């Protein structure tokens, strides 16, 4: 899981990789792999999303550590609180965020471990 | 620059006219003002319309409209600035008269949308927002919801403030003969309505409507002068904006319009603010300099934007109740102000309307327009 962005060193302007030139100074922006950890600035639950999207659709505007803001789909309803810690990553032409709490990370780690060890998969029900 | 004056203005009924073609709406409406002026004197036709090609498959609207109205031969322009298309067309018209290019310009705002399903119309409207945000599933209403949620958080605004905006605008739209949603609503109606994108409910959003509005701009003195205008733009994507709760495009547009008019916000008697979503009326109050940042919702709660308040806002129904045929709204706001200044606003007539301001938002506040009109003494 990664978050590829472009950054202008002169202006400190960051955006998605689609934007090649810095809108502030016009110089070529450099690709970098950003830290996807950030906090939710705002969110909404969309009950009438465009065609092809799940109902309800969870959207969050996240500010990641480099100061860049990004609009992404939230994988869990628990992301939807202003100030919540989340992890943003690229996913099929869009961005997704998931909770970045100790509980959630531990749960995910245990699930992955269980997937590897099929014999004790039945224990997964507790998680 | 020459002074620019407003001639006659007209608004068609706004609403759902699924069976009608834009041509019918346009001819019946605009012909009424063409009767009051010798059409031979019209030098140019400027048409504001967002997406005629996406909405009903016809482009080249400038020439098309002039043709429909028997005004072939004139200089024709089609202006698209998303939901501010009408306001943009008005300002272009004003600039042409001010610059001495033309003496009489017919400005038209129009849109025909209701024959499409709500989903389809919403997706055409969403074409104005950023591609990557659209890919995440965002539409105009969900971006507006993100802005509203953040505003409520930063300034501790209760949902009641949004309800008060909707109730006020519906109350006045009820007595506006051309309004789309002629329906008084209560807080309970709003709370019972469905949630579109939290925290915005159905009654926080302006409807999808059909409609036409037109006005003549002239270099010859009339009773109303276009005192100032200004426009500004901002990053299209919400993620690139410096602030979520204030629109830089409005700040720039307002600064330019006030400076041209030589006026301050305090001198404005009435404002038509772009309330495509109820929260935008509150943010507009602040960005236009009527009150401090974070005070807009308090003004609403204190009834200062009511017809009897210190600054009446959208007492003709606003986009919320009058309807929002996107390209027509910017011109409709101007015509509503002209009606107020000319004493033709019926039950919604203000006692005093010497100077008024119209504010229009294009896209999710990516190109905004502010126009100030003044009564000639």
Coordinates of C-alpha atoms in Angstrom, one line a residue:
Chain A
X1 CA 0.0 0.0 0.0
X2 CA 1.4 3.3 -1.1
X3 CA 0.6 6.8 -1.8
X4 CA 2.3 8.3 -4.9
X5 CA 2.1 12.1 -5.1
X6 CA 3.9 15.0 -6.9
X7 CA 5.6 17.8 -5.1
X8 CA 7.1 21.1 -5.9
X9 CA 10.2 21.7 -3.8
X10 CA 10.1 25.5 -4.4
X11 CA 6.5 26.1 -3.4
X12 CA 5.9 23.1 -1.3
X13 CA 2.8 22.5 -3.4
X14 CA 1.6 18.9 -3.4
X15 CA -1.0 17.2 -5.6
X16 CA -2.0 13.9 -7.3
X17 CA 0.4 12.6 -10.0
X18 CA -2.0 13.8 -12.7
X19 CA -0.8 17.4 -12.2
X20 CA 2.7 17.7 -13.7
X21 CA 3.4 21.4 -13.4
X22 CA 3.1 23.4 -10.2
X23 CA 0.2 25.8 -10.4
X24 CA 2.0 28.3 -8.2
X25 CA 5.3 28.6 -10.1
X26 CA 4.9 26.5 -13.3
X27 CA 7.9 24.2 -12.6
X28 CA 7.8 20.5 -13.1
X29 CA 6.8 18.7 -9.9
X30 CA 8.6 15.6 -8.7
X31 CA 7.1 12.2 -8.0
X32 CA 7.5 10.9 -4.4
X33 CA 6.1 8.3 -2.2
X34 CA 4.2 9.9 0.6
X35 CA 3.4 8.8 4.1
X36 CA -0.3 8.0 3.9
X37 CA -1.0 8.6 7.5
X38 CA -3.2 11.6 8.2
X39 CA -6.3 13.0 9.9
X40 CA -9.8 13.5 8.7
X41 CA -10.7 17.1 8.0
X42 CA -14.3 16.5 7.0
X43 CA -16.5 13.7 5.9
X44 CA -19.9 12.8 4.5
X45 CA -22.2 9.8 4.1
X46 CA -23.7 10.0 0.6
X47 CA -27.1 8.4 0.3
X48 CA -27.5 9.2 -3.4
X49 CA -24.1 8.5 -5.0
X50 CA -23.4 8.5 -8.7
X51 CA -24.0 5.3 -10.6
X52 CA -21.6 2.5 -9.9
X53 CA -20.9 3.5 -6.3
X54 CA -22.1 1.7 -3.2
X55 CA -25.0 3.1 -1.1
X56 CA -24.2 4.6 1.3
X57 CA -20.9 5.9 0.1
X58 CA -18.5 7.1 2.8
X59 CA -16.3 10.0 1.7
X60 CA -13.6 11.7 3.8
X61 CA -11.3 14.6 3.1
X62 CA -8.0 13.8 4.7
X63 CA -4.9 15.9 5.5
X64 CA -1.9 13.6 5.3
X65 CA 1.4 14.3 7.1
X66 CA 3.0 16.2 4.2
X67 CA 0.2 18.7 4.5
X68 CA -1.5 17.5 1.3
X69 CA -5.3 17.1 1.4
X70 CA -6.9 14.3 -0.4
X71 CA -10.5 13.3 -1.0
X72 CA -11.0 9.5 -0.6
X73 CA -13.5 6.8 0.0
X74 CA -13.5 5.5 3.5
X75 CA -13.4 1.8 3.9
X76 CA -15.1 1.9 7.4
X77 CA -17.7 4.0 8.9
X78 CA -15.4 4.4 11.9
X79 CA -13.2 6.7 9.8
X80 CA -15.9 9.3 9.7
X81 CA -15.1 11.7 12.5
X82 CA -13.2 15.0 12.2
X83 CA -9.7 14.5 13.6
X84 CA -9.7 10.7 13.3
X85 CA -6.4 9.0 12.4
X86 CA -6.5 7.3 9.0
X87 CA -4.2 5.7 6.5
X88 CA -4.7 6.7 2.8
X89 CA -3.6 4.5 -0.1
X90 CA -4.0 4.3 -3.9
X91 CA -6.7 1.9 -5.0
X92 CA -7.7 1.5 -8.7
X93 CA -7.7 5.1 -9.9
X94 CA -9.0 6.4 -6.6
X95 CA -7.9 6.8 -3.0
X96 CA -9.2 4.9 0.0
X97 CA -8.7 5.5 3.7
X98 CA -8.9 3.1 6.5
X99 CA -8.8 3.6 10.3
X100 CA -5.2 3.9 11.6
X101 CA -5.8 3.0 15.3
X102 CA -3.9 0.4 17.3
X103 CA -7.1 -1.7 17.6
X104 CA -7.8 -1.7 13.9
X105 CA -4.2 -2.4 12.9
X106 CA -4.0 -5.3 15.4
X107 CA -7.3 -6.7 14.1
X108 CA -6.0 -6.5 10.5
X109 CA -2.7 -8.1 11.4
X110 CA -4.4 -11.0 13.2
X111 CA -6.7 -11.5 10.3
X112 CA -3.8 -11.7 7.9
X113 CA -2.0 -14.1 10.1
X114 CA -5.0 -16.3 10.3
X115 CA -5.4 -16.3 6.5
X116 CA -1.8 -17.7 6.3
X117 CA -2.5 -20.5 8.8
X118 CA -5.6 -22.1 7.4
X119 CA -5.8 -24.6 10.2
X120 CA -6.8 -22.2 12.8
X121 CA -9.0 -20.2 10.5
X122 CA -12.1 -21.1 12.5
X123 CA -10.8 -18.9 15.3
X124 CA -11.2 -15.9 12.9
X125 CA -14.8 -15.8 13.9
X126 CA -13.8 -14.1 17.1
X127 CA -12.3 -11.2 15.2
Chain B
X1 CA -15.4 53.3 -19.3
X2 CA -19.0 54.2 -20.0
X3 CA -21.7 53.7 -17.3
X4 CA -23.8 50.6 -18.0
X5 CA -27.6 50.7 -17.4
X6 CA -30.2 47.9 -17.0
X7 CA -33.1 48.0 -19.4
X8 CA -36.1 45.7 -19.0
X9 CA -35.6 42.3 -17.5
X10 CA -37.8 39.2 -17.4
X11 CA -37.9 35.7 -15.8
X12 CA -39.9 32.8 -17.2
X13 CA -41.7 30.6 -14.7
X14 CA -39.1 28.2 -13.2
X15 CA -40.0 24.6 -12.8
X16 CA -40.4 21.2 -14.5
X17 CA -41.4 21.6 -18.1
X18 CA -40.4 18.2 -19.4
X19 CA -42.5 18.4 -22.6
X20 CA -41.3 21.8 -23.6
X21 CA -38.3 22.5 -25.7
X22 CA -35.9 25.3 -24.6
X23 CA -36.8 27.1 -27.8
X24 CA -40.5 27.5 -26.6
X25 CA -39.5 28.7 -23.2
X26 CA -37.0 31.1 -24.6
X27 CA -39.2 32.6 -27.3
X28 CA -42.2 33.2 -25.1
X29 CA -40.1 34.8 -22.4
X30 CA -37.6 36.9 -24.3
X31 CA -40.2 38.2 -26.8
X32 CA -41.9 40.0 -24.0
X33 CA -38.9 42.3 -23.5
X34 CA -38.1 42.5 -27.2
X35 CA -41.5 44.2 -27.5
X36 CA -40.3 47.1 -25.4
X37 CA -37.2 47.8 -27.4
X38 CA -36.7 48.1 -31.2
X39 CA -34.9 44.7 -31.9
X40 CA -32.9 46.6 -34.6
X41 CA -31.1 48.4 -31.8
X42 CA -29.8 45.2 -30.2
X43 CA -26.1 44.8 -31.2
X44 CA -25.2 41.6 -29.4
X45 CA -26.7 38.5 -27.8
X46 CA -24.8 36.9 -24.9
X47 CA -26.2 33.5 -23.8
X48 CA -25.2 32.0 -20.4
X49 CA -25.9 28.2 -20.3
X50 CA -23.9 25.5 -18.6
X51 CA -24.2 22.4 -20.7
X52 CA -26.8 22.6 -23.4
X53 CA -25.0 19.8 -25.4
X54 CA -25.0 17.4 -22.4
X55 CA -28.5 18.3 -21.2
X56 CA -30.3 18.1 -24.5
X57 CA -27.7 17.5 -27.2
X58 CA -27.6 20.9 -28.8
X59 CA -24.5 23.1 -28.9
X60 CA -23.6 26.4 -30.6
X61 CA -26.2 28.1 -28.4
X62 CA -25.2 31.7 -29.2
X63 CA -26.1 31.5 -32.9
X64 CA -29.0 29.1 -32.2
X65 CA -30.7 31.5 -29.7
X66 CA -30.2 34.5 -31.9
X67 CA -31.8 32.5 -34.8
X68 CA -34.8 31.5 -32.6
X69 CA -35.4 35.1 -31.6
X70 CA -35.0 36.5 -35.1
X71 CA -31.8 38.3 -34.1
X72 CA -29.5 36.7 -36.7
X73 CA -26.7 38.9 -37.8
X74 CA -25.8 40.1 -34.3
X75 CA -22.6 39.3 -32.5
X76 CA -23.4 36.2 -30.6
X77 CA -21.7 34.6 -27.6
X78 CA -22.3 31.5 -25.5
X79 CA -20.8 31.7 -22.1
X80 CA -20.3 28.6 -19.9
X81 CA -19.0 29.2 -16.4
X82 CA -20.8 26.2 -14.8
X83 CA -23.6 27.3 -12.5
X84 CA -22.4 30.9 -12.8
X85 CA -22.9 30.9 -16.6
X86 CA -25.8 33.5 -16.3
X87 CA -23.8 35.8 -14.1
X88 CA -20.7 35.5 -16.3
X89 CA -22.9 36.3 -19.4
X90 CA -24.2 39.4 -17.6
X91 CA -20.7 40.6 -16.7
X92 CA -19.4 40.0 -20.3
X93 CA -22.4 42.0 -21.6
X94 CA -21.7 44.8 -19.1
X95 CA -18.0 44.9 -20.2
X96 CA -19.0 45.1 -23.8
X97 CA -21.3 48.1 -23.2
X98 CA -18.8 49.7 -20.8
X99 CA -16.0 49.4 -23.3
X100 CA -18.0 51.1 -26.0
X101 CA -18.2 48.1 -28.3
X102 CA -22.0 47.9 -28.2
X103 CA -24.8 50.2 -27.1
X104 CA -27.5 47.5 -26.4
X105 CA -26.7 43.9 -25.4
X106 CA -29.4 41.3 -24.8
X107 CA -28.2 38.9 -22.0
X108 CA -29.9 35.6 -21.6
X109 CA -29.5 32.9 -19.0
X110 CA -31.2 29.6 -19.7
X111 CA -31.1 25.9 -18.9
X112 CA -33.3 22.9 -19.7
X113 CA -32.6 20.0 -17.4
X114 CA -35.7 18.3 -16.0
X115 CA -36.3 15.9 -18.9
X116 CA -33.3 14.0 -17.6
X117 CA -33.4 11.6 -14.6
X118 CA -32.1 13.2 -11.4
X119 CA -29.2 10.8 -11.5
X120 CA -28.3 11.7 -15.1
X121 CA -28.7 15.5 -14.4
X122 CA -26.5 15.1 -11.3
X123 CA -23.8 13.5 -13.3
X124 CA -23.9 16.3 -15.9
X125 CA -23.6 18.8 -13.0
X126 CA -20.7 16.8 -11.5
X127 CA -18.8 17.2 -14.7
X128 CA -17.7 20.6 -13.4
X129 CA -15.8 19.2 -10.4
X130 CA -12.3 17.7 -10.3
X131 CA -11.7 14.4 -12.1
X132 CA -9.9 12.6 -9.3
X133 CA -12.6 13.7 -6.8
X134 CA -15.3 12.5 -9.1
X135 CA -13.5 9.2 -9.4
X136 CA -13.8 8.8 -5.6
X137 CA -17.6 9.2 -6.1
X138 CA -18.0 12.9 -5.3
X139 CA -20.7 15.0 -6.8
X140 CA -21.6 18.7 -6.1
X141 CA -23.8 17.8 -3.2
X142 CA -21.2 15.6 -1.5
X143 CA -18.5 18.2 -1.8
X144 CA -21.0 20.8 -0.4
X145 CA -21.7 18.3 2.4
X146 CA -17.9 18.1 3.2
X147 CA -17.8 21.9 3.3
X148 CA -20.9 22.1 5.5
X149 CA -19.7 19.4 8.0
X150 CA -16.4 21.3 8.4
X151 CA -18.1 24.6 8.8
X152 CA -20.4 23.1 11.5
X153 CA -17.3 21.7 13.3
X154 CA -15.2 24.9 13.1
X155 CA -17.9 27.4 14.0
X156 CA -20.2 25.2 16.1
X157 CA -23.1 25.9 13.9
X158 CA -26.3 23.9 14.8
X159 CA -28.3 22.3 12.0
X160 CA -31.2 24.7 13.0
X161 CA -29.3 27.6 11.1
X162 CA -29.5 25.6 7.9
X163 CA -33.2 24.9 8.5
X164 CA -33.9 28.6 9.0
X165 CA -32.3 29.4 5.7
X166 CA -34.5 26.8 3.9
X167 CA -37.6 27.9 5.7
X168 CA -37.0 31.6 5.0
X169 CA -36.3 31.0 1.3
X170 CA -39.3 28.7 0.9
X171 CA -41.5 31.2 2.7
X172 CA -40.6 33.9 0.2
X173 CA -40.6 31.6 -2.8
X174 CA -44.2 30.8 -1.9
X175 CA -45.2 34.3 -2.9
X176 CA -43.0 34.6 -5.9
X177 CA -45.2 33.8 -8.9
X178 CA -42.3 32.3 -11.0
X179 CA -40.8 30.1 -8.3
X180 CA -40.4 26.4 -8.8
X181 CA -41.1 25.1 -5.3
X182 CA -44.1 27.1 -4.0
X183 CA -44.3 25.3 -0.7
X184 CA -44.1 26.6 2.8
X185 CA -42.0 24.2 4.9
X186 CA -41.6 23.6 8.7
X187 CA -38.7 22.3 10.7
X188 CA -40.5 19.0 11.0
X189 CA -40.8 18.7 7.1
X190 CA -37.1 19.2 6.9
X191 CA -36.3 16.6 9.5
X192 CA -38.7 14.2 7.9
X193 CA -37.0 14.6 4.5
X194 CA -34.4 12.2 3.3
X195 CA -30.7 12.7 3.8
X196 CA -28.8 13.3 0.5
X197 CA -25.3 13.6 1.8
X198 CA -24.9 14.0 5.6
X199 CA -25.5 16.6 7.0
X200 CA -27.4 17.9 3.9
X201 CA -31.0 16.9 3.5
X202 CA -33.3 17.2 0.5
X203 CA -34.5 20.7 1.7
X204 CA -30.9 21.9 1.9
X205 CA -30.5 21.5 -1.8
X206 CA -31.8 23.6 -4.6
X207 CA -34.0 21.7 -7.1
X208 CA -33.2 20.8 -10.7
X209 CA -35.3 23.2 -12.8
X210 CA -35.9 24.5 -16.3
X211 CA -36.1 28.3 -16.9
X212 CA -35.0 31.3 -18.8
X213 CA -34.1 34.8 -17.6
X214 CA -33.2 37.8 -19.7
X215 CA -32.2 41.4 -19.4
X216 CA -31.1 44.2 -21.7
X217 CA -27.9 46.1 -20.9
X218 CA -27.6 49.6 -22.5
X219 CA -25.4 52.6 -22.7
X220 CA -28.5 54.9 -22.5
X221 CA -29.5 56.0 -19.1
X222 CA -32.3 54.1 -17.3
X223 CA -33.5 53.8 -13.7
X224 CA -30.8 51.3 -12.6
X225 CA -27.1 51.4 -13.2
X226 CA -24.6 48.5 -13.0
X227 CA -22.4 50.1 -10.3
X228 CA -19.7 47.4 -10.1
X229 CA -18.8 43.9 -11.0
X230 CA -16.0 41.4 -10.3
X231 CA -15.2 37.8 -10.6
X232 CA -12.6 35.5 -9.3
X233 CA -11.5 31.9 -9.5
X234 CA -9.9 29.2 -7.4
X235 CA -8.5 25.7 -7.6
X236 CA -11.2 23.4 -9.1
X237 CA -10.4 20.6 -6.6
X238 CA -11.5 21.0 -3.0
X239 CA -8.3 19.3 -1.9
X240 CA -6.2 22.1 -3.2
X241 CA -8.1 24.9 -1.5
X242 CA -6.6 26.8 1.4
X243 CA -9.8 27.0 3.3
X244 CA -12.8 24.7 3.3
X245 CA -15.2 27.1 4.9
X246 CA -14.5 30.2 2.9
X247 CA -14.4 30.5 -0.9
X248 CA -11.5 32.5 -2.2
X249 CA -13.2 33.0 -5.6
X250 CA -16.0 34.9 -3.8
X251 CA -13.5 36.9 -1.7
X252 CA -11.7 38.0 -5.0
X253 CA -14.9 38.7 -6.9
X254 CA -16.4 40.7 -4.0
X255 CA -13.2 42.8 -3.5
X256 CA -13.1 43.7 -7.2
X257 CA -16.9 44.5 -7.3
X258 CA -16.8 46.7 -4.2
X259 CA -13.7 48.5 -5.4
X260 CA -15.2 49.2 -8.8
X261 CA -18.5 50.4 -7.2
X262 CA -16.7 52.4 -4.6
X263 CA -18.9 50.9 -1.9
X264 CA -18.6 48.9 1.3
X265 CA -20.7 45.9 2.3
X266 CA -22.5 48.1 4.8
X267 CA -24.0 50.2 2.0
X268 CA -25.8 47.3 0.4
X269 CA -29.6 47.1 1.1
X270 CA -30.3 43.7 -0.3
X271 CA -28.4 40.6 -1.4
X272 CA -29.2 37.7 -3.7
X273 CA -26.7 35.0 -2.5
X274 CA -26.1 31.8 -4.4
X275 CA -27.9 29.3 -2.1
X276 CA -27.6 26.1 -4.2
X277 CA -27.1 24.6 -0.8
X278 CA -28.4 26.3 2.4
X279 CA -24.9 26.4 3.9
X280 CA -23.6 28.4 0.9
X281 CA -25.9 31.3 1.9
X282 CA -24.2 31.4 5.3
X283 CA -20.7 31.2 3.9
X284 CA -21.7 33.8 1.2
X285 CA -22.7 36.3 3.9
X286 CA -19.2 36.0 5.4
X287 CA -17.2 36.0 2.2
X288 CA -19.1 39.0 0.8
X289 CA -18.0 40.9 3.9
X290 CA -21.4 41.4 5.5
X291 CA -20.3 39.8 8.7
X292 CA -17.2 38.3 10.3
X293 CA -16.0 34.7 9.6
X294 CA -18.1 32.3 11.7
X295 CA -20.8 34.9 12.3
X296 CA -23.0 34.1 9.3
X297 CA -25.0 31.4 11.0
X298 CA -25.6 33.7 14.0
X299 CA -27.0 36.4 11.6
X300 CA -29.4 33.8 10.3
X301 CA -30.4 32.7 13.8
X302 CA -31.0 36.4 14.8
X303 CA -33.3 36.9 11.8
X304 CA -31.0 39.6 10.4
X305 CA -31.4 38.2 6.8
X306 CA -35.2 38.2 7.0
X307 CA -37.3 40.7 5.0
X308 CA -37.4 42.9 8.2
X309 CA -33.8 42.4 9.1
X310 CA -30.8 44.7 8.6
X311 CA -29.7 42.8 5.4
X312 CA -32.5 40.9 3.7
X313 CA -31.1 38.0 1.7
X314 CA -32.9 35.9 -0.9
X315 CA -36.3 37.1 0.0
X316 CA -37.4 36.2 -3.6
X317 CA -36.9 32.5 -2.7
X318 CA -33.3 32.2 -3.7
X319 CA -32.1 29.3 -5.8
X320 CA -33.5 27.1 -3.0
X321 CA -37.1 27.8 -3.7
X322 CA -37.2 29.8 -7.0
X323 CA -35.4 26.9 -8.6
X324 CA -31.9 26.5 -10.1
X325 CA -31.8 26.1 -13.9
X326 CA -28.1 26.5 -13.6
X327 CA -27.4 28.9 -16.5
X328 CA -30.5 31.0 -15.8
X329 CA -29.9 31.6 -12.1
X330 CA -27.3 34.3 -12.4
X331 CA -29.5 36.4 -14.7
X332 CA -32.6 35.6 -12.6
X333 CA -30.9 37.1 -9.5
X334 CA -30.3 40.3 -11.4
X335 CA -33.9 40.5 -12.7
X336 CA -35.2 39.9 -9.2
X337 CA -33.1 42.8 -8.0
X338 CA -34.5 45.0 -10.8
X339 CA -38.0 44.0 -9.8
X340 CA -37.2 45.1 -6.2
X341 CA -35.8 48.4 -7.4
X342 CA -38.7 49.0 -9.7
X343 CA -41.3 48.2 -7.1
X344 CA -42.6 45.1 -8.9
X345 CA -41.8 42.4 -6.3
X346 CA -45.3 42.0 -5.1
X347 CA -45.6 40.5 -1.6
X348 CA -41.8 40.2 -1.3
X349 CA -41.4 44.0 -1.9
X350 CA -38.7 45.6 0.2
X351 CA -39.3 49.1 1.6
X352 CA -35.8 50.2 0.7
X353 CA -33.6 48.8 -2.1
X354 CA -31.3 51.5 -3.4
X355 CA -28.2 49.3 -3.7
X356 CA -28.2 45.5 -4.1
X357 CA -25.7 42.8 -4.8
X358 CA -26.0 39.5 -6.7
X359 CA -23.5 36.7 -5.9
X360 CA -23.2 33.6 -8.2
X361 CA -21.1 30.5 -7.7
X362 CA -19.7 28.5 -10.6
X363 CA -18.9 24.8 -9.9
X364 CA -18.0 24.2 -6.4
X365 CA -16.9 27.8 -6.0
X366 CA -14.2 27.6 -8.6
X367 CA -15.4 30.7 -10.6
X368 CA -17.6 33.2 -8.7
X369 CA -19.2 36.5 -9.7
X370 CA -20.4 39.5 -7.8
X371 CA -22.5 42.2 -9.4
X372 CA -23.7 45.4 -7.7
X373 CA -26.7 47.4 -9.0
X374 CA -27.8 50.9 -7.9
X375 CA -31.0 52.9 -8.4
X376 CA -30.4 56.0 -10.4
X377 CA -31.7 59.1 -8.4

